[in-house]
């Protein structure tokens, strides 16, 4: 019994998947997107918590790389709607099972839902004491990480977003090769672990990481800790979140995800 789909079978199957995604009613797509945003945010909260007191960049990245991919695995198993993975709907458009307008509609709804879910989790962590670990050390780590993301140049953010979503979308497609739960999780796990280890930029994850830092900065106790530690938080603003990180990273994610999807579609097209 064959337990794996071939690459050509996966690409063909996604053409139908994308068609169904584009046909989702607004409310259903939005609610499933809120769930996906929250699930990715939970993965981000877990990586920050586990890595905040680790020594050395390599150790921090390794911890994050081991933990974060489970977020995508749960998104896939729950059938949630994740913007970065849905960049693969470009396959459906190329196969003419979905329209460009349908794809753009899906992206807009899902992006908004992901933002709502991620920011809600970020607010919950910042305002209910979850960042109190290590006498506020987790809050300091969260603010420092967010400030660093807001300080990226536009070009670097686009490229890091591109690389990220090549791997995320490969994770989605690798998960589709399997017919069992463990195979789906492993398929999603490996490519996502690589993007996290390398520190590439994921727009939906950043909808948690940066707002969590911004919310933490607005908590007087955390702000005092940041001042005492001499953290430079000048780049950590809502304007920089949207314009210097989210915008270019999203562009890179679209180019990377749609690009790898179309590359595989062209390479495995049978007619």
Short mmCIF file of C-alpha atoms in Angstrom, two decimals:
data_model
loop_
_atom_site.label_atom_id
_atom_site.label_comp_id
_atom_site.label_asym_id
_atom_site.label_seq_id
_atom_site.Cartn_x
_atom_site.Cartn_y
_atom_site.Cartn_z
CA UNK A 1 0.00 0.00 0.00
CA UNK A 2 1.43 3.38 -1.04
CA UNK A 3 1.33 5.78 1.92
CA UNK A 4 2.83 8.72 0.04
CA UNK A 5 1.62 10.86 -2.82
CA UNK A 6 4.11 11.67 -5.56
CA UNK A 7 5.13 15.31 -6.09
CA UNK A 8 2.98 15.47 -9.23
CA UNK A 9 0.00 14.07 -7.32
CA UNK A 10 0.49 16.64 -4.55
CA UNK A 11 0.60 19.55 -6.97
CA UNK A 12 -2.53 18.27 -8.71
CA UNK A 13 -4.27 17.78 -5.35
CA UNK A 14 -3.43 21.32 -4.26
CA UNK A 15 -5.10 22.71 -7.38
CA UNK A 16 -8.36 21.33 -5.95
CA UNK A 17 -7.52 22.47 -2.43
CA UNK A 18 -6.97 26.03 -3.58
CA UNK A 19 -10.28 25.95 -5.44
CA UNK A 20 -12.08 25.02 -2.21
CA UNK A 21 -10.26 27.72 -0.25
CA UNK A 22 -11.37 30.38 -2.72
CA UNK A 23 -14.98 29.19 -2.42
CA UNK A 24 -15.12 29.49 1.38
CA UNK A 25 -17.77 31.91 2.69
CA UNK A 26 -16.35 35.06 4.25
CA UNK A 27 -17.18 34.23 7.87
CA UNK A 28 -15.89 30.66 7.70
CA UNK A 29 -12.62 31.73 6.07
CA UNK A 30 -12.19 34.57 8.57
CA UNK A 31 -12.81 32.41 11.65
CA UNK A 32 -10.47 29.68 10.42
CA UNK A 33 -7.88 32.39 9.78
CA UNK A 34 -8.27 33.78 13.30
CA UNK A 35 -7.62 30.27 14.59
CA UNK A 36 -4.52 29.86 12.42
CA UNK A 37 -3.16 33.23 13.54
CA UNK A 38 -3.64 32.26 17.17
CA UNK A 39 -1.98 28.87 16.63
CA UNK A 40 1.09 30.46 15.04
CA UNK A 41 1.14 33.01 17.88
CA UNK A 42 1.04 30.21 20.47
CA UNK A 43 4.05 28.66 18.75
CA UNK A 44 5.79 32.05 18.89
CA UNK A 45 4.96 32.45 22.57
CA UNK A 46 6.34 28.98 23.25
CA UNK A 47 9.63 29.67 21.44
CA UNK A 48 10.12 32.99 23.25
CA UNK A 49 9.42 31.38 26.61
CA UNK A 50 11.75 28.45 26.01
CA UNK A 51 14.60 30.48 24.51
CA UNK A 52 14.55 33.75 26.44
CA UNK A 53 17.21 32.76 28.98
CA UNK A 54 19.40 30.69 26.65
CA UNK A 55 22.99 31.74 26.01
CA UNK A 56 24.21 32.28 22.47
CA UNK A 57 22.39 32.98 19.22
CA UNK A 58 22.91 29.44 17.96
CA UNK A 59 21.28 27.94 21.03
CA UNK A 60 18.34 30.33 20.82
CA UNK A 61 17.77 29.58 17.14
CA UNK A 62 18.04 25.83 17.76
CA UNK A 63 15.42 25.93 20.52
CA UNK A 64 13.09 28.01 18.35
CA UNK A 65 13.66 25.74 15.37
CA UNK A 66 12.76 22.66 17.37
CA UNK A 67 9.52 24.12 18.77
CA UNK A 68 7.99 26.55 16.28
CA UNK A 69 7.20 24.06 13.45
CA UNK A 70 4.52 22.39 15.57
CA UNK A 71 2.44 25.53 14.99
CA UNK A 72 2.18 24.83 11.26
CA UNK A 73 1.55 21.15 11.96
CA UNK A 74 -1.48 21.99 14.10
CA UNK A 75 -2.70 24.50 11.50
CA UNK A 76 -2.64 21.76 8.87
CA UNK A 77 -4.32 19.15 11.08
CA UNK A 78 -7.11 21.54 12.11
CA UNK A 79 -7.77 22.78 8.58
CA UNK A 80 -7.14 26.39 9.60
CA UNK A 81 -6.47 29.12 7.06
CA UNK A 82 -2.91 30.52 7.03
CA UNK A 83 -1.98 33.34 4.66
CA UNK A 84 1.56 32.18 4.01
CA UNK A 85 0.48 28.67 3.07
CA UNK A 86 -2.37 30.04 0.97
CA UNK A 87 0.15 31.73 -1.31
CA UNK A 88 0.14 28.29 -2.95
CA UNK A 89 -3.30 29.09 -4.37
CA UNK A 90 -1.21 30.42 -7.26
CA UNK A 91 -1.11 26.74 -8.33
CA UNK A 92 -4.90 26.71 -8.56
CA UNK A 93 -4.91 29.91 -10.61
CA UNK A 94 -2.32 28.45 -12.97
CA UNK A 95 -4.36 25.25 -13.27
CA UNK A 96 -7.51 27.36 -13.86
CA UNK A 97 -9.39 25.77 -10.95
CA UNK A 98 -9.47 29.18 -9.24
CA UNK A 99 -9.48 32.77 -10.45
CA UNK A 100 -7.05 35.55 -9.64
CA UNK A 101 -9.89 37.49 -8.04
CA UNK A 102 -10.81 34.50 -5.89
CA UNK A 103 -7.21 34.10 -4.75
CA UNK A 104 -6.87 37.78 -3.84
CA UNK A 105 -10.19 37.66 -1.96
CA UNK A 106 -8.97 34.66 0.04
CA UNK A 107 -5.63 36.30 0.80
CA UNK A 108 -7.28 39.49 2.09
CA UNK A 109 -9.77 37.69 4.34
CA UNK A 110 -7.21 35.25 5.69
CA UNK A 111 -4.55 37.91 6.24
CA UNK A 112 -6.97 39.99 8.30
CA UNK A 113 -8.07 36.96 10.31
CA UNK A 114 -4.47 35.90 10.95
CA UNK A 115 -3.71 39.43 12.19
CA UNK A 116 -6.67 39.39 14.59
CA UNK A 117 -5.76 35.99 16.03
CA UNK A 118 -2.06 36.75 16.41
CA UNK A 119 -2.50 40.19 17.95
CA UNK A 120 -5.08 38.84 20.40
CA UNK A 121 -2.60 36.26 21.69
CA UNK A 122 0.14 38.93 21.86
CA UNK A 123 -2.09 41.16 23.98
CA UNK A 124 -3.01 38.27 26.23
CA UNK A 125 0.65 37.43 26.86
CA UNK A 126 1.70 41.04 27.48
CA UNK A 127 -1.17 42.18 29.69
CA UNK A 128 -1.79 39.11 31.86
CA UNK A 129 1.68 38.47 33.22
CA UNK A 130 2.82 35.68 30.89
CA UNK A 131 5.96 37.73 30.19
CA UNK A 132 6.90 37.82 33.88
CA UNK A 133 9.18 34.78 33.61
CA UNK A 134 12.73 35.32 34.93
CA UNK A 135 11.65 38.49 36.74
CA UNK A 136 10.60 40.08 33.48
CA UNK A 137 13.44 38.57 31.47
CA UNK A 138 10.93 37.16 29.00
CA UNK A 139 9.47 40.64 28.50
CA UNK A 140 12.96 42.03 27.80
CA UNK A 141 13.63 39.25 25.30
CA UNK A 142 10.27 39.90 23.61
CA UNK A 143 10.87 43.63 23.29
CA UNK A 144 14.44 43.19 22.04
CA UNK A 145 13.34 40.67 19.41
CA UNK A 146 10.51 42.92 18.24
CA UNK A 147 12.78 45.98 18.02
CA UNK A 148 15.28 44.04 15.92
CA UNK A 149 12.58 43.01 13.47
CA UNK A 150 11.38 46.62 13.19
CA UNK A 151 14.92 47.78 12.41
CA UNK A 152 15.33 45.59 9.30
CA UNK A 153 15.88 47.40 6.02
CA UNK A 154 13.05 47.09 3.49
CA UNK A 155 15.15 45.07 1.05
CA UNK A 156 16.46 42.65 3.64
CA UNK A 157 12.95 42.08 4.98
CA UNK A 158 11.68 41.22 1.48
CA UNK A 159 14.45 38.69 0.88
CA UNK A 160 14.13 37.11 4.33
CA UNK A 161 10.37 36.88 3.77
CA UNK A 162 10.95 35.27 0.37
CA UNK A 163 13.23 32.58 1.76
CA UNK A 164 10.86 31.95 4.64
CA UNK A 165 7.82 31.23 2.54
CA UNK A 166 9.64 29.05 0.07
CA UNK A 167 10.24 26.75 3.03
CA UNK A 168 6.81 27.18 4.64
CA UNK A 169 5.03 26.33 1.39
CA UNK A 170 7.33 23.37 0.86
CA UNK A 171 6.28 22.30 4.36
CA UNK A 172 2.61 22.52 3.37
CA UNK A 173 3.22 20.47 0.22
CA UNK A 174 5.42 17.93 2.02
CA UNK A 175 2.63 17.46 4.58
CA UNK A 176 0.24 16.74 1.72
CA UNK A 177 2.41 13.86 0.52
CA UNK A 178 1.47 11.87 3.63
CA UNK A 179 -1.82 10.14 4.35
CA UNK A 180 -1.28 9.69 8.10
CA UNK A 181 -1.01 12.19 10.97
CA UNK A 182 2.64 11.53 11.83
CA UNK A 183 3.68 11.85 8.20
CA UNK A 184 1.84 15.14 7.81
CA UNK A 185 3.48 16.61 10.92
CA UNK A 186 6.96 15.44 9.90
CA UNK A 187 6.47 16.76 6.38
CA UNK A 188 5.56 20.19 7.71
CA UNK A 189 8.17 20.10 10.45
CA UNK A 190 11.46 19.86 8.58
CA UNK A 191 11.18 22.82 6.14
CA UNK A 192 9.75 25.11 8.83
CA UNK A 193 12.53 24.14 11.24
CA UNK A 194 15.03 25.25 8.60
CA UNK A 195 13.43 28.69 8.17
CA UNK A 196 13.32 29.29 11.91
CA UNK A 197 16.92 28.14 12.41
CA UNK A 198 18.04 30.58 9.72
CA UNK A 199 16.03 33.47 11.16
CA UNK A 200 13.93 34.14 8.06
CA UNK A 201 10.85 36.37 8.34
CA UNK A 202 7.27 35.05 8.52
CA UNK A 203 4.54 37.70 8.28
CA UNK A 204 1.99 35.89 10.46
CA UNK A 205 4.55 35.00 13.13
CA UNK A 206 5.60 38.66 13.17
CA UNK A 207 1.96 39.58 13.79
CA UNK A 208 2.63 38.04 17.20
CA UNK A 209 6.30 38.78 17.85
CA UNK A 210 6.19 42.53 17.18
CA UNK A 211 2.83 43.41 18.78
CA UNK A 212 3.89 41.37 21.83
CA UNK A 213 6.94 43.61 22.11
CA UNK A 214 4.89 46.75 21.53
CA UNK A 215 2.32 45.77 24.14
CA UNK A 216 5.09 44.86 26.59
CA UNK A 217 6.66 48.28 26.10
CA UNK A 218 3.35 49.87 27.13
CA UNK A 219 3.40 48.03 30.48
CA UNK A 220 5.16 50.35 32.97
CA UNK A 221 7.00 47.55 34.81
CA UNK A 222 8.39 46.13 31.56
CA UNK A 223 9.27 49.58 30.22
CA UNK A 224 11.22 50.27 33.42
CA UNK A 225 13.13 47.01 33.02
CA UNK A 226 13.97 47.93 29.43
CA UNK A 227 15.28 51.33 30.50
CA UNK A 228 17.32 49.77 33.30
CA UNK A 229 18.81 47.23 30.89
CA UNK A 230 19.63 49.95 28.37
CA UNK A 231 17.56 48.41 25.57
CA UNK A 232 17.33 50.59 22.47
CA UNK A 233 13.64 50.47 21.57
CA UNK A 234 13.55 53.49 19.27
CA UNK A 235 12.69 51.30 16.27
CA UNK A 236 9.85 49.58 18.12
CA UNK A 237 6.83 51.54 16.87
CA UNK A 238 3.53 50.59 15.26
CA UNK A 239 4.56 52.49 12.14
CA UNK A 240 7.75 50.46 11.77
CA UNK A 241 5.80 47.27 12.45
CA UNK A 242 3.50 47.88 9.49
CA UNK A 243 5.81 49.70 7.07
CA UNK A 244 9.33 48.39 7.78
CA UNK A 245 8.47 44.80 8.65
CA UNK A 246 4.97 43.59 7.83
CA UNK A 247 4.75 45.20 4.39
CA UNK A 248 8.10 44.01 2.97
CA UNK A 249 7.94 40.63 4.69
CA UNK A 250 4.45 40.05 3.28
CA UNK A 251 5.68 40.95 -0.22
CA UNK A 252 8.56 38.51 0.18
CA UNK A 253 6.23 35.82 1.50
CA UNK A 254 3.95 36.21 -1.53
CA UNK A 255 6.84 36.04 -3.98
CA UNK A 256 8.41 33.05 -2.27
CA UNK A 257 5.24 31.06 -1.73
CA UNK A 258 3.63 31.71 -5.10
CA UNK A 259 6.99 31.34 -6.80
CA UNK A 260 7.81 27.91 -5.42
CA UNK A 261 4.22 26.78 -6.06
CA UNK A 262 4.36 27.83 -9.71
CA UNK A 263 7.81 26.30 -10.12
CA UNK A 264 6.58 22.94 -8.88
CA UNK A 265 3.38 23.22 -10.93
CA UNK A 266 5.39 23.83 -14.10
CA UNK A 267 7.90 21.10 -13.26
CA UNK A 268 5.30 18.43 -12.52
CA UNK A 269 2.56 19.43 -14.96
CA UNK A 270 1.49 16.38 -16.90
CA UNK A 271 -0.22 18.04 -19.86
#
